[in-house]
PDB file of C-alpha atoms in Angstrom:
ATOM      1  CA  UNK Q   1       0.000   0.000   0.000  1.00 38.00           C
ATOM      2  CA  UNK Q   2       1.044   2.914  -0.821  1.00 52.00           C
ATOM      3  CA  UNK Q   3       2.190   5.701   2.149  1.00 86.00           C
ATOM      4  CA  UNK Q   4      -0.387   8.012   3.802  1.00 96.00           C
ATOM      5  CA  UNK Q   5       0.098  11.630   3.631  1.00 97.00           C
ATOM      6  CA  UNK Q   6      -0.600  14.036   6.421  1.00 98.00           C
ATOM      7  CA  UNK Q   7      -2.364  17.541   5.093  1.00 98.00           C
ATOM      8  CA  UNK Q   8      -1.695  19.980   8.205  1.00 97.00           C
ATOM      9  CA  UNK Q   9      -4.428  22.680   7.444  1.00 97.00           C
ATOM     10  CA  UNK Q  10      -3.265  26.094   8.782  1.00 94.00           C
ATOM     11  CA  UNK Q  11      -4.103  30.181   8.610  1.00 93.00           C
ATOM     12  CA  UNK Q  12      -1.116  32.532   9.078  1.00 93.00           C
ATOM     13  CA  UNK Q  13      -0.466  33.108  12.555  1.00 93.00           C
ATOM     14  CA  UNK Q  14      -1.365  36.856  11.846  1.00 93.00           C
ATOM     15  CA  UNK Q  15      -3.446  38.942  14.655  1.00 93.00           C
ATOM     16  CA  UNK Q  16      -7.036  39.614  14.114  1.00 91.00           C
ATOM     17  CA  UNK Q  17      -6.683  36.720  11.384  1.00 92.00           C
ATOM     18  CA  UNK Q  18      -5.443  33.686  13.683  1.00 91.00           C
ATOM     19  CA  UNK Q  19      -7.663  32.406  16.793  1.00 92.00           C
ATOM     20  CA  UNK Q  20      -9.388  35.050  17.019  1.00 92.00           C
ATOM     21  CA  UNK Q  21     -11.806  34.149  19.410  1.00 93.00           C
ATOM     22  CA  UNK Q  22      -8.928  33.228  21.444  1.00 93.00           C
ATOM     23  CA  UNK Q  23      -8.265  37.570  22.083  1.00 92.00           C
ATOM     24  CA  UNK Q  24     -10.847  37.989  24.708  1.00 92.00           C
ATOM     25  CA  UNK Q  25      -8.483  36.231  26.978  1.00 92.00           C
ATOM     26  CA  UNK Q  26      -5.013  36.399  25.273  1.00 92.00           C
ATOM     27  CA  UNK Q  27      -5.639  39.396  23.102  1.00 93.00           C
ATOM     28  CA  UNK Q  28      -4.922  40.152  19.188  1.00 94.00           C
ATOM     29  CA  UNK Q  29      -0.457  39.330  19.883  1.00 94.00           C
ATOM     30  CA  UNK Q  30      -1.314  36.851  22.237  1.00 93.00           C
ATOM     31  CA  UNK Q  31      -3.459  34.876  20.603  1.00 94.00           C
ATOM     32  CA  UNK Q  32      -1.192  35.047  17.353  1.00 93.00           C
ATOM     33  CA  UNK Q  33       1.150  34.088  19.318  1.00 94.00           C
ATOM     34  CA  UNK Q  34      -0.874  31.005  20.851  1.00 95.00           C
ATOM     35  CA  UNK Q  35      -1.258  30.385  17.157  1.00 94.00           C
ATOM     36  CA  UNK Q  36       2.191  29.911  15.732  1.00 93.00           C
ATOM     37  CA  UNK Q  37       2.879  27.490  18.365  1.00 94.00           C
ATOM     38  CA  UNK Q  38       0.106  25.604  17.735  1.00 96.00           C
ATOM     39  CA  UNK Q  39       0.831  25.091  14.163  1.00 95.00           C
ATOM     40  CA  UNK Q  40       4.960  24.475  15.111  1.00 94.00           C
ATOM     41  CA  UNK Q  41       3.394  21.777  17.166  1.00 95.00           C
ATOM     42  CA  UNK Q  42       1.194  20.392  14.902  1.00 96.00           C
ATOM     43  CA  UNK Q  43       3.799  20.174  11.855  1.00 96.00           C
ATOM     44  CA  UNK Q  44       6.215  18.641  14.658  1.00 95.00           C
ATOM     45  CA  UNK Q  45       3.543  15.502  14.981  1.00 96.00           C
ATOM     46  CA  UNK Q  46       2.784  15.262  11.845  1.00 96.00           C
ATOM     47  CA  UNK Q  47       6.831  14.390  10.805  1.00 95.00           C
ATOM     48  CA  UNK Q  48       7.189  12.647  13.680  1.00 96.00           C
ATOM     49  CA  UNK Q  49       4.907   9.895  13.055  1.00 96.00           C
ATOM     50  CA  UNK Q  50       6.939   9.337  10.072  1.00 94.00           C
ATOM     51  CA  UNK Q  51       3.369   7.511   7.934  1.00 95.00           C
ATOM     52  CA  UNK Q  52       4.416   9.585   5.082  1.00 95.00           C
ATOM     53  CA  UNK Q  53       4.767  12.869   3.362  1.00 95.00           C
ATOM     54  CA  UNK Q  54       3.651  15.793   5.206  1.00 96.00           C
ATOM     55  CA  UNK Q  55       1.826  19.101   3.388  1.00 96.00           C
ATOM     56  CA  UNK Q  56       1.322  22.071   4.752  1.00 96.00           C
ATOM     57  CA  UNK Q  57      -1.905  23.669   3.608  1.00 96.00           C
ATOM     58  CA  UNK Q  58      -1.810  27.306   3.666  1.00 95.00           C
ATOM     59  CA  UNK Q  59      -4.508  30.374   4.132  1.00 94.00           C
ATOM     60  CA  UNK Q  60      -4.563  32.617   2.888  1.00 92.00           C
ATOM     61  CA  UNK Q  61      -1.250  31.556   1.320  1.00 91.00           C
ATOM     62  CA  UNK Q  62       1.768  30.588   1.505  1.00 90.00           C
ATOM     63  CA  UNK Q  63       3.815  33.759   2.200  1.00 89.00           C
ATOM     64  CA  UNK Q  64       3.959  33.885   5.620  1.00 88.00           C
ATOM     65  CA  UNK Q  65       7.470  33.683   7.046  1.00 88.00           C
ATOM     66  CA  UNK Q  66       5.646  31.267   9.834  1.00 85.00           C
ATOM     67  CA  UNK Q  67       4.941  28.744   7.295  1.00 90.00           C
ATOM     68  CA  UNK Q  68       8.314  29.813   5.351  1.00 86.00           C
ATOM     69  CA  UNK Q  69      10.340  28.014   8.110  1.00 82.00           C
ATOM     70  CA  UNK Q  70       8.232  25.025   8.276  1.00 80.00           C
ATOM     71  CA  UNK Q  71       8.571  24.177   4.851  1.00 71.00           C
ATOM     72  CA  UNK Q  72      11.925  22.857   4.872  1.00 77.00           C
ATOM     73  CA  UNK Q  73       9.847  19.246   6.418  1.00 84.00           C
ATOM     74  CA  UNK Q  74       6.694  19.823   4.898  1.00 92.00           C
ATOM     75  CA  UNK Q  75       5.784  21.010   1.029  1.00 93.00           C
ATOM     76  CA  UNK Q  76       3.733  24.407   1.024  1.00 94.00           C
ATOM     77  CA  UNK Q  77       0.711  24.081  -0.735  1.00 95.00           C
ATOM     78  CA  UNK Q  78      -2.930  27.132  -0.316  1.00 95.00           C
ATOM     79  CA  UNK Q  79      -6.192  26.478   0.584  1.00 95.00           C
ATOM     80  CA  UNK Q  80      -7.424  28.567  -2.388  1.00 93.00           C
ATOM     81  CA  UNK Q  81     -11.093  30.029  -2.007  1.00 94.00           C
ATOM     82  CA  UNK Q  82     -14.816  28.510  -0.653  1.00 94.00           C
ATOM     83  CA  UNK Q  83     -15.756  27.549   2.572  1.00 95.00           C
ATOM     84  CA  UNK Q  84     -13.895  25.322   5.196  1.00 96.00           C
ATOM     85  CA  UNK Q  85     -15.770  22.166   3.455  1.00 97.00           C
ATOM     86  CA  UNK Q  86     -14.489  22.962  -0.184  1.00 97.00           C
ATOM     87  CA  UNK Q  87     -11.213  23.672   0.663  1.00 97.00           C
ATOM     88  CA  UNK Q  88     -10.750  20.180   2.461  1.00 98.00           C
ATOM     89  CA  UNK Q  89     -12.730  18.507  -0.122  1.00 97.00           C
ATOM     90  CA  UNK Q  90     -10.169  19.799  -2.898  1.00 97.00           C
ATOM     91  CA  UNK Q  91      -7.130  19.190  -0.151  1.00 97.00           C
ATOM     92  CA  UNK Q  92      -8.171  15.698  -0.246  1.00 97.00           C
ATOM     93  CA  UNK Q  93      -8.705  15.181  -4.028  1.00 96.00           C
ATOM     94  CA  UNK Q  94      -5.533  16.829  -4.867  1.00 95.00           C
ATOM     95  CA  UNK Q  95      -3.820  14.973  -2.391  1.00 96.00           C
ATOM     96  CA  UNK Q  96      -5.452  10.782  -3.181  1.00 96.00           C
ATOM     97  CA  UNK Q  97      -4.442  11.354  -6.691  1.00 94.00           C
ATOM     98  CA  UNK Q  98      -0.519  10.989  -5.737  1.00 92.00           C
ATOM     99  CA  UNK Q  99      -1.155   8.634  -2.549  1.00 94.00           C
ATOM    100  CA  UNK Q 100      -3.295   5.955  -1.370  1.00 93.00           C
ATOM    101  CA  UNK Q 101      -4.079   7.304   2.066  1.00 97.00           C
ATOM    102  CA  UNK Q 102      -4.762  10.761   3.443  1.00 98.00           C
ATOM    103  CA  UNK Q 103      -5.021  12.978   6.730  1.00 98.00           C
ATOM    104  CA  UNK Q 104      -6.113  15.917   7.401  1.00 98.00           C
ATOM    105  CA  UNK Q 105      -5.789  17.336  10.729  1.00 98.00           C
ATOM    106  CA  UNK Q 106      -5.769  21.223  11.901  1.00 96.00           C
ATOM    107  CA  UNK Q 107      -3.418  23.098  14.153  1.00 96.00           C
ATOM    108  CA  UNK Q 108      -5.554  24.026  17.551  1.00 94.00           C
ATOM    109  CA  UNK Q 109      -5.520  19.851  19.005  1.00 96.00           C
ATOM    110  CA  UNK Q 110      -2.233  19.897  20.692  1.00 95.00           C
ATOM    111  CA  UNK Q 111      -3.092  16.420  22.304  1.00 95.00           C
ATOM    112  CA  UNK Q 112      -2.919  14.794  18.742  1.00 97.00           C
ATOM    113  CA  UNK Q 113       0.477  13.635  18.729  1.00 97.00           C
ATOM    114  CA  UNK Q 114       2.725  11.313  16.191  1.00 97.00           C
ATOM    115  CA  UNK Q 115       1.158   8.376  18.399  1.00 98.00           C
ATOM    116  CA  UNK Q 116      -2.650   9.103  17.583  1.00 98.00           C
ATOM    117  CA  UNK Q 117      -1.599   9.672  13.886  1.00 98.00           C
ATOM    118  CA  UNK Q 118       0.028   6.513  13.468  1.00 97.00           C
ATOM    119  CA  UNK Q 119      -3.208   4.862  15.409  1.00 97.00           C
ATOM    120  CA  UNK Q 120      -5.345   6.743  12.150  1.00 97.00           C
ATOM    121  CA  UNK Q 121      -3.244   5.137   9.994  1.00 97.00           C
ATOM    122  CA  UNK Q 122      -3.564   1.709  11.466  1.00 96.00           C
ATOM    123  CA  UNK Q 123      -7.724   2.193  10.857  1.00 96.00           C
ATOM    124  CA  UNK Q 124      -7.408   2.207   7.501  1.00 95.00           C
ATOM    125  CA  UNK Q 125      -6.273  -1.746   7.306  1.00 93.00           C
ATOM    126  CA  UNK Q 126     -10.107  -2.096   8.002  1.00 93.00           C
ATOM    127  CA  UNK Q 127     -12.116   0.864   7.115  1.00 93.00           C
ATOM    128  CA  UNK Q 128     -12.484   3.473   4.424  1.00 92.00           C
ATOM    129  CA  UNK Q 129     -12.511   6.390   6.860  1.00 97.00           C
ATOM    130  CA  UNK Q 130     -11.264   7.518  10.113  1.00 98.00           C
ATOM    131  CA  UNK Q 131     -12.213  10.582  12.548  1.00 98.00           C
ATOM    132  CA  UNK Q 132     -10.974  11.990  15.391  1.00 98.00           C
ATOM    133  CA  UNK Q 133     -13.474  13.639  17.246  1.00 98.00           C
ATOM    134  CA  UNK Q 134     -13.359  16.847  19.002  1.00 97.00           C
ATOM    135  CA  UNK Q 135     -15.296  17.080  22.689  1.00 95.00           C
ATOM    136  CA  UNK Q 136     -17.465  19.859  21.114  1.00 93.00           C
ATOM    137  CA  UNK Q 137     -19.034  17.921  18.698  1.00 95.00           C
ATOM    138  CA  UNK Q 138     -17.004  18.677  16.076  1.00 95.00           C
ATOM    139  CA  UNK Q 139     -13.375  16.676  14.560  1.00 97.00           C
ATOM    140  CA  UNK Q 140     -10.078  17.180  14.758  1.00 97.00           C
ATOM    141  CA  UNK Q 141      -8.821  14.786  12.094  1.00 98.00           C
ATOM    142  CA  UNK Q 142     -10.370  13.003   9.115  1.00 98.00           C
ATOM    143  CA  UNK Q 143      -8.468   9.988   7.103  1.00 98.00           C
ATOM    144  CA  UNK Q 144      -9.954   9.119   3.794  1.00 98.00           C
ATOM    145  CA  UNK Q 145      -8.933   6.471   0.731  1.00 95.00           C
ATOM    146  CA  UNK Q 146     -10.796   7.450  -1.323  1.00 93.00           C
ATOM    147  CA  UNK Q 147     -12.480  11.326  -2.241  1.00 94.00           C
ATOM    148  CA  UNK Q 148     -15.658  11.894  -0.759  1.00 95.00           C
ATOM    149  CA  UNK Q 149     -16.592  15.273  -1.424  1.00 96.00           C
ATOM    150  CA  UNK Q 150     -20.275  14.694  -0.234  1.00 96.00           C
ATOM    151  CA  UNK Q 151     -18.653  14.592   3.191  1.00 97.00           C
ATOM    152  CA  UNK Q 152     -17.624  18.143   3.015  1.00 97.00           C
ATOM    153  CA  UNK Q 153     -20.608  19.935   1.378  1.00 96.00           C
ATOM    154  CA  UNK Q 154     -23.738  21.445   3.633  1.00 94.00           C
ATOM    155  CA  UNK Q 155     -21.839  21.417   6.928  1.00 96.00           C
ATOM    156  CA  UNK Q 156     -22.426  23.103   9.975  1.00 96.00           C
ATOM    157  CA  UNK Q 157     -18.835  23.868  10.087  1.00 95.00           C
ATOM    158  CA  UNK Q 158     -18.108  25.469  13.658  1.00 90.00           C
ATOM    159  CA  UNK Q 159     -21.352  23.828  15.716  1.00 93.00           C
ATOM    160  CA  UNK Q 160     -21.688  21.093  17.918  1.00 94.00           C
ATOM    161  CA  UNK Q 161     -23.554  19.433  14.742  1.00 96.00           C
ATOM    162  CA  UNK Q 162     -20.423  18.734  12.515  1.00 97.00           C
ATOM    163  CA  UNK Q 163     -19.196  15.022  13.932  1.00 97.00           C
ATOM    164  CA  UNK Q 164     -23.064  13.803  13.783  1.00 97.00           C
ATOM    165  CA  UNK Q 165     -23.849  15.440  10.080  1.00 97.00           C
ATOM    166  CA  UNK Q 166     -20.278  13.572   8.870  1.00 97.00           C
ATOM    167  CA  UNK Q 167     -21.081  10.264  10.440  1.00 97.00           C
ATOM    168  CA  UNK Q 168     -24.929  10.941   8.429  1.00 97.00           C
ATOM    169  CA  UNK Q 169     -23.626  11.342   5.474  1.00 96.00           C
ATOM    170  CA  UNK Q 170     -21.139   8.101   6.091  1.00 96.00           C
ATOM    171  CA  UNK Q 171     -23.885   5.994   6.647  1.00 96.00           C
ATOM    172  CA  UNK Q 172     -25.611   7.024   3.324  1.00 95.00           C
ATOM    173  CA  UNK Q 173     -22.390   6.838   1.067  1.00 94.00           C
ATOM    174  CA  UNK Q 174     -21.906   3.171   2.233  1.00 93.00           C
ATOM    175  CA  UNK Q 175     -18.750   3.855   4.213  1.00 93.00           C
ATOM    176  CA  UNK Q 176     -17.269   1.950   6.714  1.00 93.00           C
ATOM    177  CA  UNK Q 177     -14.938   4.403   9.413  1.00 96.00           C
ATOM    178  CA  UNK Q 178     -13.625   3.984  12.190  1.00 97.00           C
ATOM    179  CA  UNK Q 179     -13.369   6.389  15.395  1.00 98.00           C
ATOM    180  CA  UNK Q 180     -10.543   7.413  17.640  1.00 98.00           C
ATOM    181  CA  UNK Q 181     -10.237   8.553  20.950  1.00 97.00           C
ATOM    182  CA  UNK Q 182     -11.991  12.210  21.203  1.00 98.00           C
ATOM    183  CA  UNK Q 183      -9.342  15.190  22.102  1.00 97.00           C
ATOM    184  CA  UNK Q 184     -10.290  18.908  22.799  1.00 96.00           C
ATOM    185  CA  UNK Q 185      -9.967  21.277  20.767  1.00 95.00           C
ATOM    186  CA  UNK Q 186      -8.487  25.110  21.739  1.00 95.00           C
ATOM    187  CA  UNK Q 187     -11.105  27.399  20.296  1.00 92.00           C
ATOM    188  CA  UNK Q 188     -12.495  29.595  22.836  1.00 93.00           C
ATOM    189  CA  UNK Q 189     -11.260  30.981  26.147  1.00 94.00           C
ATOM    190  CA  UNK Q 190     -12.564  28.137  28.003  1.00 93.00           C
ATOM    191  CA  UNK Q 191     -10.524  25.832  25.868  1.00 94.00           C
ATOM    192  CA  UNK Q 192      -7.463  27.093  26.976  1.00 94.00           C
ATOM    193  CA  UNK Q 193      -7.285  24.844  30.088  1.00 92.00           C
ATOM    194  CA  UNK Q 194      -6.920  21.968  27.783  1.00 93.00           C
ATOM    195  CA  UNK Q 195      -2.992  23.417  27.179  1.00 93.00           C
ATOM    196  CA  UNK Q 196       0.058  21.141  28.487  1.00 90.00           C
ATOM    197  CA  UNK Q 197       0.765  22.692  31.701  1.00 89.00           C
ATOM    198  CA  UNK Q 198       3.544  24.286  30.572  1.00 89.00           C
ATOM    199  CA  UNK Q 199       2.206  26.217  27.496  1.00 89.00           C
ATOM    200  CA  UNK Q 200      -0.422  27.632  30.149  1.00 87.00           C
ATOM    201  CA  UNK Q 201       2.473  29.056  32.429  1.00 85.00           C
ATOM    202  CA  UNK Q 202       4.567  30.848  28.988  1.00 80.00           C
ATOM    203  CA  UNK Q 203       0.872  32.548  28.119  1.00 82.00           C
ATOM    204  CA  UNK Q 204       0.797  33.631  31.972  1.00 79.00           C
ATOM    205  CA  UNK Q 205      -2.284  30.915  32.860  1.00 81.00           C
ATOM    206  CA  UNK Q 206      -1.944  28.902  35.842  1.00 68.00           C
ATOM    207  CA  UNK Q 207      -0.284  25.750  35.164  1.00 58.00           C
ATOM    208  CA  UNK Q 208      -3.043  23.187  36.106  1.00 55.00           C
ATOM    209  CA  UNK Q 209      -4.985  21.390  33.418  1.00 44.00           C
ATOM    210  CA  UNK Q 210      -8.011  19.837  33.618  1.00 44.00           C
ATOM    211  CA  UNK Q 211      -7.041  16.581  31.731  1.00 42.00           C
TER     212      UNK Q 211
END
């Protein structure tokens, strides 16, 4: 079988662009901040788990100097234009044409290590799918074979309806998937006691988590 790539999706780490719902608490710099070293992270895992090529997917392209020094691991590819849904759905064609396996996974999970993207991987010796859901209803990864661009289009995206509508819409195309253990997701001030301990004490948080 051919190797499984891993398609990191990402926005500049810009402020007013990047988390922004993250600025009540850290403000415009400090959620930026928050925000490169999210995506750092995430690019980190991603090569770690060594399944395959990595690709950085970019918005709203690839100029950033952020995503300039991560490319030297991962290839630089844009988003382009459409909603969240189109933009994975092309992602995902673009990227099944060259491989036999695909991942997509954002940048705001920082418990989604090399470990649960090599556990994806394993899924896909049995299934045509795998998600990783998010504990607000929504996913923080999605592993396809094959394109399914019916999975992307007429999504809540951003409600607590997402993981149910995709897991629909499975059932009707016929497609087996498996699920992984659910990880939170840092999206809103309340989130942000999901951070490792010591991210919480650099953004001046107390370091206690409640995982």
């Amino acid at each position: 079988m051919r190797d499984c790539v891993v398609i990191v999706f990402a926005k500049a780490p810009v402020a007013g662009f990047a988390k922004t719902r993250l600025a009540a608490a850290l403000g415009d710099d400090g959620a930026a901040l928050l925000a490169q070293r999210l995506l750092a992270a995430a690019v980190a895992q991603a090569l770690d788990s060594a399944v395959g090529p990595v690709e950085l997917c970019c918005a709203p392209d690839r100029d950033h100097p952020a995503f300039a020094a991560l490319g030297r691991g991962a290839a630089l590819t844009e988003q382009g234009a459409g909603d969240l849904g189109a933009r994975m759905a092309r992602a995902f064609e673009r990227a099944l044409v060259q491989h036999g396996r695909a991942i997509l996974i954002g940048t705001d999970v920082p418990g989604l290590d090399a470990s649960y993207l090599r556990a994806a991987v394993a899924c896909f010796e049995h299934c045509d799918c795998v998600l990783g859901p998010a504990l607000d209803g929504g996913y923080t990864l999605i592993g396809l074979k094959r394109p399914a661009p019916e999975l992307f289009e007429g999504i809540a995206w951003s409600t607590a309806q997402v993981l149910d509508q995709t897991r629909a819409r499975l059932r009707r195309l016929g497609r087996a998937w498996t699920e992984l253990d659910a990880l939170a997701d840092i999206d809103e001030p309340a989130d942000l006691r999901h951070l490792p301990a010591t991210w919480r004490t650099d953004f001046g948080m107390e370091p206690t988590c409640s995982r």
